[in-house]
Coordinates of C-alpha atoms in Angstrom, one line a residue:
M8 CA -3.3 80.1 -31.7
K9 CA -6.2 79.1 -29.4
P10 CA -5.3 79.0 -25.7
R11 CA -6.7 75.4 -25.5
L12 CA -3.9 74.2 -27.8
L13 CA -1.4 74.7 -24.9
T14 CA -3.0 71.7 -23.2
W15 CA -1.4 69.4 -25.9
L16 CA 1.9 71.1 -26.5
S17 CA 5.3 70.0 -25.2
S18 CA 8.6 71.7 -25.8
P19 CA 10.9 70.5 -28.6
C20 CA 13.9 71.2 -26.5
C21 CA 13.1 69.2 -23.3
A22 CA 9.7 67.5 -24.1
M23 CA 8.2 69.3 -21.1
E24 CA 5.1 71.3 -20.6
M25 CA 5.0 74.8 -22.0
K26 CA 3.6 78.1 -20.7
F27 CA 2.8 81.5 -22.2
A28 CA 5.9 83.7 -21.9
A29 CA 4.6 86.9 -23.6
L30 CA 1.3 87.8 -25.3
E31 CA 0.1 90.7 -27.3
K32 CA -3.4 90.2 -25.8
Y33 CA -4.4 88.2 -22.8
P34 CA -6.9 85.4 -23.6
T35 CA -10.5 86.3 -22.7
R36 CA -13.9 85.3 -23.8
E37 CA -13.6 87.8 -26.6
V38 CA -10.0 87.1 -27.5
T39 CA -9.9 83.5 -28.5
E40 CA -7.2 83.6 -31.2
L41 CA -3.7 84.7 -30.1
Q42 CA -1.8 86.2 -33.1
F43 CA 1.5 87.1 -31.6
G44 CA 3.5 86.4 -28.5
S45 CA 5.7 83.6 -27.3
L46 CA 5.7 80.3 -25.5
A47 CA 8.4 79.0 -23.1
C48 CA 9.5 75.6 -21.9
R49 CA 8.7 75.1 -18.2
A50 CA 12.0 73.2 -17.7
C51 CA 14.7 75.3 -19.4
G52 CA 12.8 78.5 -20.2
K53 CA 13.7 78.5 -23.9
E54 CA 11.2 80.6 -25.8
Y55 CA 9.4 80.0 -29.1
P56 CA 7.4 82.6 -31.0
I57 CA 3.7 82.7 -31.9
R58 CA 3.6 84.4 -35.2
G59 CA 0.5 84.9 -37.3
G60 CA -1.5 82.8 -34.9
I61 CA 0.8 79.8 -35.3
P62 CA 3.2 78.6 -32.6
R63 CA 6.6 78.1 -34.3
L64 CA 8.0 75.2 -32.3
L65 CA 11.1 74.3 -34.3
G66 CA 13.9 72.7 -32.4
P67 CA 17.6 73.6 -32.5
G68 CA 20.2 72.3 -35.0
Q69 CA 18.4 72.4 -38.4
D70 CA 21.0 71.7 -41.1
R71 CA 21.1 72.6 -44.8
R72 CA 19.0 69.5 -45.7
D73 CA 16.3 70.3 -43.1
R74 CA 16.1 73.9 -44.5
R75 CA 15.9 72.5 -48.0
T76 CA 13.1 70.2 -47.0
A77 CA 11.1 73.0 -45.4
K78 CA 11.6 75.3 -48.4
S79 CA 10.7 72.7 -51.1
F80 CA 7.5 71.7 -49.4
A81 CA 6.5 75.3 -48.8
W82 CA 7.2 76.0 -52.5
E83 CA 5.1 72.9 -53.5
W84 CA 2.1 73.4 -51.2
M85 CA 1.8 77.1 -51.7
R86 CA 1.3 76.3 -55.4
Y87 CA -0.9 73.2 -55.1
P88 CA -4.2 73.9 -56.9
G89 CA -6.3 73.3 -53.7
S90 CA -8.9 70.9 -52.5
F91 CA -10.8 68.6 -54.9
P92 CA -14.2 66.9 -54.7
E93 CA -12.5 63.5 -54.5
D94 CA -10.4 64.5 -51.4
R95 CA -12.7 62.9 -48.9
A96 CA -12.9 59.6 -50.7
V97 CA -9.1 59.6 -51.0
F98 CA -8.6 60.6 -47.4
L99 CA -10.9 57.8 -46.1
A100 CA -9.4 55.2 -48.4
E101 CA -5.8 56.1 -47.4
T102 CA -6.5 56.3 -43.7
Q103 CA -8.6 53.1 -43.9
L104 CA -10.9 54.5 -41.3
P105 CA -14.7 54.9 -41.7
A106 CA -16.1 58.5 -41.7
E107 CA -17.9 58.0 -38.4
A108 CA -14.6 57.2 -36.6
F109 CA -13.6 60.9 -36.6
A110 CA -16.6 62.5 -34.9
G111 CA -15.7 64.0 -31.5
K112 CA -12.1 62.7 -31.6
L113 CA -8.9 64.6 -31.1
V114 CA -6.8 64.0 -34.3
L115 CA -3.2 64.8 -35.3
D116 CA -2.4 65.4 -38.9
A117 CA 1.4 64.7 -38.8
G118 CA 2.8 66.5 -41.9
C119 CA -0.3 68.3 -43.1
G120 CA 1.1 70.3 -46.1
M121 CA -1.6 72.7 -47.3
G122 CA -4.1 71.0 -45.0
R123 CA -6.6 69.5 -47.4
Y124 CA -6.9 66.3 -45.3
A125 CA -6.9 68.2 -42.0
L126 CA -10.0 70.0 -43.4
E127 CA -11.6 66.7 -44.3
A128 CA -11.1 65.3 -40.8
L129 CA -12.5 68.6 -39.4
S130 CA -15.6 68.3 -41.6
L131 CA -16.1 64.8 -40.3
G132 CA -16.5 66.2 -36.7
A133 CA -12.9 65.9 -35.3
E134 CA -10.9 68.4 -33.4
V135 CA -7.7 68.6 -35.5
V136 CA -4.1 69.6 -34.7
A137 CA -2.4 70.1 -38.1
L138 CA 1.4 70.1 -37.9
D139 CA 4.0 70.8 -40.6
L140 CA 7.6 71.7 -40.9
S141 CA 7.1 74.3 -43.6
E142 CA 5.4 77.6 -44.1
S143 CA 2.6 75.8 -46.1
L144 CA 0.5 76.1 -42.9
E145 CA -0.2 79.7 -44.0
R146 CA -2.8 78.2 -46.3
L147 CA -4.8 77.1 -43.3
R148 CA -4.7 80.3 -41.3
Q149 CA -8.0 81.7 -42.4
A150 CA -9.7 78.3 -41.7
A151 CA -8.1 78.1 -38.3
E152 CA -9.2 81.6 -37.4
A153 CA -12.8 80.8 -38.3
E154 CA -13.0 77.3 -36.9
P155 CA -12.5 76.7 -33.1
R156 CA -11.7 73.0 -33.6
L157 CA -8.7 73.6 -35.9
H158 CA -5.2 74.2 -34.5
L159 CA -1.9 74.8 -36.4
V160 CA 1.6 74.0 -35.2
Q161 CA 4.9 74.5 -37.0
G162 CA 7.2 71.7 -35.9
D163 CA 9.6 68.9 -36.7
L164 CA 8.5 65.3 -36.9
L165 CA 11.7 64.2 -35.2
R166 CA 11.1 66.6 -32.3
L167 CA 7.4 66.6 -32.1
P168 CA 6.2 69.4 -29.8
L169 CA 3.1 67.5 -28.7
K170 CA 2.4 65.4 -25.6
K171 CA 2.6 61.6 -25.8
G172 CA -0.6 59.7 -25.7
A173 CA -2.7 62.8 -26.3
F174 CA -4.6 61.9 -29.5
D175 CA -7.4 59.5 -30.4
I176 CA -6.3 59.3 -34.1
V177 CA -3.0 60.1 -35.6
Y178 CA -2.4 59.9 -39.4
S179 CA 0.6 60.7 -41.6
Q180 CA -0.1 60.3 -45.3
G181 CA 3.0 60.1 -47.5
V182 CA 5.2 62.2 -45.2
L183 CA 7.5 60.2 -42.8
H184 CA 9.8 59.0 -45.6
H185 CA 10.9 62.7 -46.0
A186 CA 12.4 62.8 -42.5
P187 CA 16.1 62.1 -41.9
G188 CA 15.0 58.7 -40.6
T189 CA 11.6 57.2 -41.4
G190 CA 11.7 54.7 -38.5
Q191 CA 12.6 57.5 -36.0
A192 CA 9.8 59.7 -37.3
F193 CA 7.3 56.8 -37.1
R194 CA 8.2 56.2 -33.4
Q195 CA 7.6 59.8 -32.7
V196 CA 4.1 59.9 -34.2
A197 CA 3.2 56.5 -32.7
Q198 CA 4.0 57.8 -29.2
R199 CA 1.3 60.5 -29.6
V200 CA -1.5 57.9 -29.9
R201 CA -3.4 57.2 -26.7
P202 CA -4.0 53.6 -25.6
G203 CA -6.8 52.2 -27.7
G204 CA -6.3 54.9 -30.3
F205 CA -5.6 54.5 -34.1
L206 CA -2.5 55.2 -36.2
S207 CA -2.7 55.3 -40.0
V208 CA 0.5 55.7 -42.0
W209 CA 1.6 55.2 -45.6
V210 CA 5.1 55.7 -46.9
Y211 CA 6.9 55.4 -50.2
G212 CA 7.3 51.8 -51.3
K213 CA 9.9 49.8 -53.2
A214 CA 10.0 46.7 -55.3
G215 CA 11.9 44.8 -52.7
K216 CA 12.1 41.0 -53.1
F217 CA 9.7 39.6 -55.7
E218 CA 8.3 37.3 -53.0
E219 CA 7.2 40.3 -51.0
F220 CA 6.0 42.3 -54.0
A221 CA 3.9 39.3 -55.1
T222 CA 1.9 39.5 -51.9
N223 CA 1.1 43.2 -52.0
P224 CA -2.6 44.0 -52.1
I225 CA -3.6 45.5 -55.5
R226 CA -6.4 47.9 -56.1
E227 CA -9.4 46.5 -58.1
D228 CA -8.8 48.9 -61.0
R229 CA -5.3 47.6 -61.5
A230 CA -6.1 44.1 -62.6
W231 CA -3.2 44.0 -65.1
V232 CA -0.8 44.4 -62.2
R233 CA -2.2 41.3 -60.5
R234 CA -2.0 39.4 -63.8
R235 CA 1.6 40.5 -64.7
R236 CA 3.2 40.9 -61.3
R237 CA 6.7 40.1 -62.5
L238 CA 6.5 42.7 -65.3
A239 CA 5.1 45.2 -62.7
W240 CA 8.0 44.3 -60.4
V241 CA 10.5 45.0 -63.2
I242 CA 8.9 48.3 -64.1
V243 CA 8.9 49.4 -60.4
T244 CA 12.6 48.4 -60.1
L245 CA 13.5 50.3 -63.3
R246 CA 11.5 53.4 -62.1
H247 CA 13.4 53.3 -58.8
W248 CA 16.8 53.2 -60.6
I249 CA 15.8 56.2 -62.8
S250 CA 14.5 58.1 -59.7
D251 CA 17.8 57.5 -57.7
F252 CA 19.9 58.6 -60.7
L253 CA 17.8 61.8 -61.2
R254 CA 17.7 62.7 -57.6
M255 CA 21.6 62.7 -57.4
F256 CA 21.2 66.0 -59.4
T257 CA 17.7 67.3 -58.7
T258 CA 18.1 67.6 -54.9
R259 CA 21.0 70.0 -55.6
L260 CA 19.3 72.2 -58.2
P261 CA 17.8 75.6 -57.2
I262 CA 14.2 75.0 -56.4
P263 CA 12.7 77.4 -59.0
L264 CA 14.8 75.8 -61.7
L265 CA 13.7 72.3 -60.7
Y266 CA 10.1 73.3 -60.8
V267 CA 10.4 74.5 -64.4
L268 CA 12.2 71.2 -65.4
C269 CA 9.3 69.3 -64.0
F270 CA 7.0 70.6 -66.8
P271 CA 8.2 68.0 -69.4
L272 CA 7.7 65.2 -66.8
A273 CA 4.2 66.4 -66.2
L274 CA 3.4 66.3 -69.9
A275 CA 4.9 62.8 -70.2
G276 CA 2.6 61.7 -67.3
A277 CA -0.3 61.7 -69.8
L278 CA 1.3 59.5 -72.4
P279 CA 0.4 55.8 -72.4
G280 CA 3.2 53.5 -71.2
I281 CA 5.7 56.2 -70.7
K282 CA 3.7 57.7 -67.9
Y283 CA 4.6 54.8 -65.6
L284 CA 8.3 55.9 -65.7
T285 CA 7.3 59.4 -64.4
F286 CA 6.4 60.2 -60.9
S287 CA 2.7 61.1 -61.3
V288 CA -0.1 59.8 -63.5
H289 CA -2.7 62.1 -62.0
P290 CA -5.4 63.2 -64.6
R291 CA -4.8 66.9 -63.7
F292 CA -1.7 68.5 -65.3
R293 CA -1.1 70.9 -62.4
V294 CA -1.2 68.0 -59.9
R295 CA 1.2 66.0 -62.0
L296 CA 3.6 68.9 -62.1
I297 CA 3.5 69.3 -58.3
E298 CA 3.8 65.6 -57.6
N299 CA 6.9 65.3 -59.9
F300 CA 8.4 68.2 -58.1
D301 CA 7.5 66.5 -54.8
W302 CA 9.4 63.4 -55.8
L303 CA 12.5 65.1 -57.1
A304 CA 13.1 68.1 -54.7
P305 CA 13.2 66.9 -51.1
P306 CA 16.7 65.8 -49.9
Y307 CA 15.4 62.9 -47.9
Q308 CA 13.4 60.2 -49.6
Y309 CA 13.4 56.6 -48.2
H310 CA 11.5 53.6 -49.5
H311 CA 10.1 50.7 -47.5
T312 CA 8.1 47.4 -47.8
K313 CA 4.8 46.6 -46.1
E314 CA 6.7 44.0 -44.0
E315 CA 9.1 46.7 -42.7
L316 CA 6.2 49.1 -41.9
A317 CA 4.3 46.3 -40.1
S318 CA 7.3 45.5 -37.9
W319 CA 7.4 49.2 -36.8
F320 CA 3.7 49.0 -35.8
V321 CA 4.2 45.8 -33.8
E322 CA 7.4 47.2 -32.1
A323 CA 5.5 50.4 -31.1
G324 CA 2.7 48.4 -29.4
F325 CA 0.1 48.4 -32.2
D326 CA -2.1 45.7 -33.7
P327 CA -2.0 46.1 -37.5
L328 CA -5.6 46.0 -38.7
K329 CA -5.6 46.8 -42.4
I330 CA -3.1 47.0 -45.3
L331 CA -3.6 49.6 -48.0
A332 CA -4.1 48.4 -51.6
H333 CA -2.1 50.2 -54.3
G334 CA -1.7 50.4 -58.0
L335 CA 1.5 49.7 -59.9
V336 CA 3.9 51.4 -57.5
P337 CA 3.9 49.9 -53.9
K338 CA 2.4 52.2 -51.4
P339 CA 2.8 50.5 -48.0
G340 CA 0.1 51.7 -45.7
I341 CA -1.2 50.3 -42.5
L342 CA -4.0 51.1 -40.0
G343 CA -3.2 50.0 -36.5
R344 CA -4.7 50.2 -33.0
K345 CA -2.6 50.8 -29.9
H346 CA -2.8 48.3 -27.2
G347 CA -5.1 49.5 -24.4

C-alpha cells in the first residue's frame, strides 16, 4: 500500500477518514510501499489489516453467500488465462470512453477481478484504484509494487471504503449484478464520482418486454439479431429459464466440482446454434470455461433492462450519454456524466 492511498480511503464501518494504526516500517522516501500493518477508523477506532501490501477493508456481517461470492470469484480469476491483445479495444468499447479521457485522471475500477482493465486504464495514463471483494487482487500485487499509480483495495461494493466524490472516472464492468442488491451497489459507486466526472456501468440484461428488447442497440456484427428480433427475444427468454433452473443447483455445489462440470458447457460453446444456449461463445476454450463458471457459481445474479439502468443514472444525478450495443444477449451498459 502506498501512503498516498490513505487520502482516498474511508472506513467501511463509519464511512469516516482513516489513519495508520500500526506499521512495520514508517513511510519514507525510500519506503514507498507498505506491506504490513493496520489502518483504523478515526471515529470508532476499528482496525483493518494491511496484508501483502493490500488494505483489507471488509466490513462486518459477511454471511455465507458473501463468502461464497468472494471464494468463487477468487477461484475464477486466479485461473483466468491472463490479458489478451484485444483487451484495450474491449475496455474502451465497454466503458464507451475515448482513450484520451483517462490521461491524468483518478480512476476507480469497482470490481476489478484479476485487474486486466485496471492495467489498461493505467497504461492510458490514469492513476487507478482497483477494488475487489476477493483474493484475486493477488494477481495485481507485482504490478502495484512496480507502478506508483496503481493502488489495490480489498473491499465490499455495498460498504465501499472510499471517499465520496473522489474520482474523475468510475467504471464497473459486469460486476454490480453480483452484489446482494444491484441498485444499492450502483448508488455506492455513483457516489464516488466527482461532479462533472464520468460513470460507466454494464450489468447482466434480460429479455424483458418485447417492446423494450426491440429498441436495444445491436452491434454491427449481429445483423441477424436486428432482422429477427422476435426470435432473438425468444432465445434470450429460453436461455434465461435454463439459467435460472441450473442455478438452483449450481450455486449449492462445491466450487471445484462445479468447475469440472463446466467443461462440457465450454465444449458446447463452440457448436453452431447450441452455443447460444450456453453462457459463453468466446473463441478461446479456456475463457468459455471460466465464463460459464462465472455465470453458474455466484449466489447473487440479477438481470436488468437498459430502462432500469438509465433510471438509476438519472436518480443519482447523472446525464446518460451513451448506451452500449450488444449481441444476442442484452448487455445494458450506460456512460453517464455527473451534474457539475
